[in-house]
Every structure is written in structure tokens, then in C-alpha cells.
mmCIF file of N, CA and C in Angstrom:
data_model
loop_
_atom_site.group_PDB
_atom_site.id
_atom_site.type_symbol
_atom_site.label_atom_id
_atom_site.label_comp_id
_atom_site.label_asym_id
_atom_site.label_seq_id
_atom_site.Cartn_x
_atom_site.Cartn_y
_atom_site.Cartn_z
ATOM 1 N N UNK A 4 0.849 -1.185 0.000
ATOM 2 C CA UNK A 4 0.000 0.000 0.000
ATOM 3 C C UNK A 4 0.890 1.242 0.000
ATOM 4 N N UNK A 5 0.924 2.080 -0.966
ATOM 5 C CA UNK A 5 1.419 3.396 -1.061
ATOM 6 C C UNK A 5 0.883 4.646 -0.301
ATOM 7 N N UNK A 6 1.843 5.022 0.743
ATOM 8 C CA UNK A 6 1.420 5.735 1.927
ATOM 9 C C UNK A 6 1.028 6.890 1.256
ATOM 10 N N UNK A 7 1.673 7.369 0.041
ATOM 11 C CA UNK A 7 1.589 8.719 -0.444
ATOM 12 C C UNK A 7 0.238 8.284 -1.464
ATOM 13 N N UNK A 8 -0.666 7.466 -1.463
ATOM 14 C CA UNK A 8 -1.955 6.937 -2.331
ATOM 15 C C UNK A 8 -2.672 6.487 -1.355
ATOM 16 N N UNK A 9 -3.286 6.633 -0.561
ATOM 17 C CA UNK A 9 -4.139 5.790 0.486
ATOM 18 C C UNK A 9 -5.354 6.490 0.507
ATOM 19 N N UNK A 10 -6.409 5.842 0.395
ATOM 20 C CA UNK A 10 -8.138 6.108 0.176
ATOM 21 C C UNK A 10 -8.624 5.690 1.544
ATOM 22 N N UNK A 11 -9.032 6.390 2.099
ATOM 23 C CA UNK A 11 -9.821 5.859 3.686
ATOM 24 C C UNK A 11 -11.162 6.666 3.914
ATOM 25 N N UNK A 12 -11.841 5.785 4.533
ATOM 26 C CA UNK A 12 -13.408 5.976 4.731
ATOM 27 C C UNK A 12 -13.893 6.301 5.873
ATOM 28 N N UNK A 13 -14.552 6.776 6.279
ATOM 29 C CA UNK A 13 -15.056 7.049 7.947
ATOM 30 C C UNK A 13 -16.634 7.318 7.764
ATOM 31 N N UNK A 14 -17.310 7.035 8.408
ATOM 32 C CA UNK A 14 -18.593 7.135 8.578
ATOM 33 C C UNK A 14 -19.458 7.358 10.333
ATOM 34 N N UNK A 15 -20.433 7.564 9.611
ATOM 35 C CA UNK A 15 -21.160 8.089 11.003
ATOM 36 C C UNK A 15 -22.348 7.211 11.369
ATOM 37 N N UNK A 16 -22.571 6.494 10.389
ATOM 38 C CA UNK A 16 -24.028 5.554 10.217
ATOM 39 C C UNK A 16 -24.906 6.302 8.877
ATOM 40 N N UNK A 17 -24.956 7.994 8.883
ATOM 41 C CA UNK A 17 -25.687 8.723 7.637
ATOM 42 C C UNK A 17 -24.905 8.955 6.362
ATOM 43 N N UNK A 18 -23.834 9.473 6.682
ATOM 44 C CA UNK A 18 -22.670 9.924 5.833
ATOM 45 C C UNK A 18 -21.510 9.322 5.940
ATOM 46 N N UNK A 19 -21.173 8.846 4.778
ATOM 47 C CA UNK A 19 -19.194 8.705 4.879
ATOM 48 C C UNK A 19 -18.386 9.503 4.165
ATOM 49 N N UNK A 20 -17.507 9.877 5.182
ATOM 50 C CA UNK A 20 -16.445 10.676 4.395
ATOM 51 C C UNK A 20 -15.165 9.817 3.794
ATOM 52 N N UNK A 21 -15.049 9.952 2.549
ATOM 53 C CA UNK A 21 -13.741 9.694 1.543
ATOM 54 C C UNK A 21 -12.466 10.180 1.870
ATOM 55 N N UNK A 22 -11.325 9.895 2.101
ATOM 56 C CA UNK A 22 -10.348 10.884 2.229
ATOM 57 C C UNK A 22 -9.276 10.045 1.123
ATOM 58 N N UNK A 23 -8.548 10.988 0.257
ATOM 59 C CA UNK A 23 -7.834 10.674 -0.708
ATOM 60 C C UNK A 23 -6.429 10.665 -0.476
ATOM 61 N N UNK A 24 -5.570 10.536 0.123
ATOM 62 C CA UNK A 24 -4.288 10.951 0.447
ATOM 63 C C UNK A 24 -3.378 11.803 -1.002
ATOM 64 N N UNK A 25 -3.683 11.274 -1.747
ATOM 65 C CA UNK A 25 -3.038 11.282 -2.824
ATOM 66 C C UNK A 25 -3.600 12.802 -3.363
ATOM 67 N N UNK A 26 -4.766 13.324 -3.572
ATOM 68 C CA UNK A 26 -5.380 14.429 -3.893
ATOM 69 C C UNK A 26 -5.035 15.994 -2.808
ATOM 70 N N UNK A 27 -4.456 15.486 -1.786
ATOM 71 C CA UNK A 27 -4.887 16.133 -0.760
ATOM 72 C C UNK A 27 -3.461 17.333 -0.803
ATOM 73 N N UNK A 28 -3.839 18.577 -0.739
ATOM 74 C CA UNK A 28 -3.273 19.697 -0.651
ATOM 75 C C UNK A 28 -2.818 20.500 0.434
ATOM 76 N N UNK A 29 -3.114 20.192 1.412
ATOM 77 C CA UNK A 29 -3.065 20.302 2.946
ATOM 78 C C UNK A 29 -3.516 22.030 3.047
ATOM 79 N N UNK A 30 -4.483 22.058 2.816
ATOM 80 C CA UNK A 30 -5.145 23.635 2.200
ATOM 81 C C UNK A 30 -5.553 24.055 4.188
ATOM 82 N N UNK A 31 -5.669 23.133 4.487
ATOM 83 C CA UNK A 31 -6.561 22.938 5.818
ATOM 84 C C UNK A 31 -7.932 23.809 5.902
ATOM 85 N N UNK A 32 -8.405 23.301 4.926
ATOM 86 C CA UNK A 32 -9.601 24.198 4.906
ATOM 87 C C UNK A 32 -10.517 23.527 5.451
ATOM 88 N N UNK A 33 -10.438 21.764 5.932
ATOM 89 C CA UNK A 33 -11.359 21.128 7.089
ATOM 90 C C UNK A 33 -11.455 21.214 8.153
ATOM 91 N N UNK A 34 -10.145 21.366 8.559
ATOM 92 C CA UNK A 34 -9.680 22.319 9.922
ATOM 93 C C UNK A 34 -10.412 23.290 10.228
ATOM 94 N N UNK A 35 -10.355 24.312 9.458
ATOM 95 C CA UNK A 35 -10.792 25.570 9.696
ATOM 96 C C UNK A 35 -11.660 25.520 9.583
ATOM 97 N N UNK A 36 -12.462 24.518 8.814
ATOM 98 C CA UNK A 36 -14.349 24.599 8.850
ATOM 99 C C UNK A 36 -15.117 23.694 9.704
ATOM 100 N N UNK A 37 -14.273 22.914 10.920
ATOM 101 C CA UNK A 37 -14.800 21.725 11.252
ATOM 102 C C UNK A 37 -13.815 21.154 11.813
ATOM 103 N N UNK A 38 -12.807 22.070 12.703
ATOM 104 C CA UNK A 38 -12.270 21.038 13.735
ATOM 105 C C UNK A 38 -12.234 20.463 14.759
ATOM 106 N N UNK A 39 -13.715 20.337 14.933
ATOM 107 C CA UNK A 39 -13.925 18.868 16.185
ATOM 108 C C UNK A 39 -13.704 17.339 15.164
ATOM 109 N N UNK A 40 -14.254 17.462 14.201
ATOM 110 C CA UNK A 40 -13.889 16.653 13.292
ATOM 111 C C UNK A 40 -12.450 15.894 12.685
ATOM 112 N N UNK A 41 -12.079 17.231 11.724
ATOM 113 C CA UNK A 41 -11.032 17.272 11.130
ATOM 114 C C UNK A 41 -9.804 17.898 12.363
ATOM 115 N N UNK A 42 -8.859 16.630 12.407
ATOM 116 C CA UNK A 42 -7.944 16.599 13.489
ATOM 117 C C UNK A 42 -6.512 16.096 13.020
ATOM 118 N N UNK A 43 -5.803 16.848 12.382
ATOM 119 C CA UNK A 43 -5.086 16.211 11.333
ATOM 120 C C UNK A 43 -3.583 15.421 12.341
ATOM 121 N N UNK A 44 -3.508 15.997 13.633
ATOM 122 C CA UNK A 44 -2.716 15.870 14.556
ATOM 123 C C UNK A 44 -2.672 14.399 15.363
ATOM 124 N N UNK A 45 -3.955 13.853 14.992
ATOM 125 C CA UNK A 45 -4.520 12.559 15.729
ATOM 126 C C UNK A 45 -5.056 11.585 15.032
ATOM 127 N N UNK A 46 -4.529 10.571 15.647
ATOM 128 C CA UNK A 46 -4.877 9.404 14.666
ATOM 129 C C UNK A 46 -6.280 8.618 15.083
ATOM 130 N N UNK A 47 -7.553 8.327 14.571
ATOM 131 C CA UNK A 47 -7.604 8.854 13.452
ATOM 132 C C UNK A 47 -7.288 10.184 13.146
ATOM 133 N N UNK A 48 -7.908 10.879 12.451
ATOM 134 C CA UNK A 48 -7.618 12.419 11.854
ATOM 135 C C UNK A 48 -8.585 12.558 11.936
ATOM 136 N N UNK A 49 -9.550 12.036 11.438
ATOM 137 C CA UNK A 49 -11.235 12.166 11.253
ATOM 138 C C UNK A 49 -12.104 11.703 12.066
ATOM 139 N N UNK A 50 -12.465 12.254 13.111
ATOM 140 C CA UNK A 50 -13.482 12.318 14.079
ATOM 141 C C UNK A 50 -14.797 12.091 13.823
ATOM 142 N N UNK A 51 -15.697 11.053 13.060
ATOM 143 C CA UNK A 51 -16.834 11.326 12.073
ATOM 144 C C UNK A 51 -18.007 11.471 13.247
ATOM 145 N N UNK A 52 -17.538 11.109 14.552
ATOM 146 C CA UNK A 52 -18.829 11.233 15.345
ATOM 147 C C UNK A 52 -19.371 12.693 16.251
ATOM 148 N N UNK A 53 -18.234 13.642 15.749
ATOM 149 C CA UNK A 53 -17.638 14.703 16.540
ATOM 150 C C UNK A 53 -18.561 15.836 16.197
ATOM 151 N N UNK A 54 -19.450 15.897 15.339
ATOM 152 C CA UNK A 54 -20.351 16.834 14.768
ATOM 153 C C UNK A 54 -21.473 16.310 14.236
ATOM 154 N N UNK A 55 -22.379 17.195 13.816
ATOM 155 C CA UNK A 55 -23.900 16.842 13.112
ATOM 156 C C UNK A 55 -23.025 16.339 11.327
ATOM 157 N N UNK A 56 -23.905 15.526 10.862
ATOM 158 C CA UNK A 56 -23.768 15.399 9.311
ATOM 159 C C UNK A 56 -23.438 16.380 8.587
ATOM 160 N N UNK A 57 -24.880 17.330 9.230
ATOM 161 C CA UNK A 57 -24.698 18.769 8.323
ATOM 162 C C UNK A 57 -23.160 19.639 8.207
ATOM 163 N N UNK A 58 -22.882 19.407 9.397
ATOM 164 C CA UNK A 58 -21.654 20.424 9.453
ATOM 165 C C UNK A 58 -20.150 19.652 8.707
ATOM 166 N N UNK A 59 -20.426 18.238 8.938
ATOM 167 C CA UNK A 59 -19.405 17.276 8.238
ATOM 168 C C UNK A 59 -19.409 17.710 6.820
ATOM 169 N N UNK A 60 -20.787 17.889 5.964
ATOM 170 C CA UNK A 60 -21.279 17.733 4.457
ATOM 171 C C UNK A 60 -20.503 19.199 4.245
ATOM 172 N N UNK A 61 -20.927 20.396 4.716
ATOM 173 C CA UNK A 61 -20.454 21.665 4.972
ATOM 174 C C UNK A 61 -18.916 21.487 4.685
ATOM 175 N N UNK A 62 -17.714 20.969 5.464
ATOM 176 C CA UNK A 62 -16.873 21.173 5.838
ATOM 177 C C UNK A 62 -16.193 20.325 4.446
ATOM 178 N N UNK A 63 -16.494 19.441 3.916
ATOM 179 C CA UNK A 63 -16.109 18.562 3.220
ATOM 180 C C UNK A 63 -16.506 19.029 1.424
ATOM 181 N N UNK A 64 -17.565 20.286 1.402
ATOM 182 C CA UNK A 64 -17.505 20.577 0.359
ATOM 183 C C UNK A 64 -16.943 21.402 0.072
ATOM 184 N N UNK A 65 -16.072 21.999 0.943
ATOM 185 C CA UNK A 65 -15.441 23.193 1.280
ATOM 186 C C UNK A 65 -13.536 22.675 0.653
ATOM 187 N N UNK A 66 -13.381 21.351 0.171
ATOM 188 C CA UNK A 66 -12.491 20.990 0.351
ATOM 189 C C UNK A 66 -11.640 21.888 -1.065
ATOM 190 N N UNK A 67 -11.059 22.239 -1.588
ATOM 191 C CA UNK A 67 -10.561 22.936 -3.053
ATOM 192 C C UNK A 67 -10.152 21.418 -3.824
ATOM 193 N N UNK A 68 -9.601 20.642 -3.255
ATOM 194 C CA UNK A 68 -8.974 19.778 -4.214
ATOM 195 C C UNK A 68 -9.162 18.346 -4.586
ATOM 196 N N UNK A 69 -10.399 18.203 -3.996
ATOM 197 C CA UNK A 69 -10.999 17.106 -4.088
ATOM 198 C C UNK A 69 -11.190 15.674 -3.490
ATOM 199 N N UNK A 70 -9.691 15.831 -2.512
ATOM 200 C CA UNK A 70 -9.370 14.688 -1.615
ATOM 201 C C UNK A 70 -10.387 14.404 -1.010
ATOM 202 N N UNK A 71 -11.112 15.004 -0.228
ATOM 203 C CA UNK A 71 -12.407 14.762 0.745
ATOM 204 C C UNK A 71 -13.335 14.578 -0.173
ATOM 205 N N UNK A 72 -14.391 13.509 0.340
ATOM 206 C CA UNK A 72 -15.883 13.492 -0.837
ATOM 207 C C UNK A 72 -16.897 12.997 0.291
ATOM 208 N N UNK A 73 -17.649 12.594 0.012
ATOM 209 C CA UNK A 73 -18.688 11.982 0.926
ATOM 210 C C UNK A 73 -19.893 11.680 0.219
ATOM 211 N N UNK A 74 -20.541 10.480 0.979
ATOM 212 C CA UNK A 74 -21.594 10.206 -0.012
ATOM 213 C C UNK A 74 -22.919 9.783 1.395
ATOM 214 N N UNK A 75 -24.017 10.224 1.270
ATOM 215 C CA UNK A 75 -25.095 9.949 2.036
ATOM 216 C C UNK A 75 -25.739 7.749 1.905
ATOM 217 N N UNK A 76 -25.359 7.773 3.338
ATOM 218 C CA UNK A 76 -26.251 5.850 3.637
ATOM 219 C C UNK A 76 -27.319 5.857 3.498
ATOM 220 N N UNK A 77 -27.628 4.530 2.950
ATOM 221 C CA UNK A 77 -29.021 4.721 2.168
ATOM 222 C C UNK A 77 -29.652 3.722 3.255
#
């Protein structure tokens, strides 16, 4: 597995968030929109239980470069 390519998933039960390693720009613009969540300091990084959906969906469309995505559980 290529550390600098790694795709990881996190979910909440409603939403999962995508994270791309490979896409990712370190813009920290999840940080700044959502850091109870986005915790780039701690492993995980991604806190998916740490906020409402809404504010996850918010924070994640906010991303510039595409690494972050998310898709709603059906």
C-alpha cells in the first residue's frame, strides 16, 4: 500500500467521508471549517462522530482539491 496513495473511509451511520491521500493539498480548509472533526494531529484524523452530518457535508464541500468526498447511507 502506497502511503503517499491511500483512500480511507469514515462514517457516522448517515454519511461517509472519503479521504484521498493522494489528492490532498493540505489547504486545511477542514480544519478551519470543522475542527472537532477534522484533526489532522490525531490518529484517526477524522473524528466522524464529533459533529452533526450537516456540518461534516459543509466542511467537506469546502475541500478545493478534491481529496475529501462523501456520499449519504441509504
Amino acid at each position: 500500500m502506497d502511503p503517499k496513495n491511500l483512500k480511507k473511509e469514515y462514517t457516522n451511520g448517515e454519511v461517509t467521508v472519503v479521504w484521498q491521500s493522494g489528492k490532498c493539498i493540505h489547504s486545511g480548509n477542514c480544519v478551519k471549517n470543522n475542527p472537532d472533526v477534522f484533526q489532522p494531529k490525531e490518529q484517526p484524523w477524522i473524528k466522524i462522530d464529533a459533529s452533526s452530518t450537516e456540518k461534516i457535508i459543509e466542511a467537506v464541500q469546502k475541500c478545493p482539491s478534491g481529496a475529501l468526498t462523501f456520499f449519504k447511507n441509504v
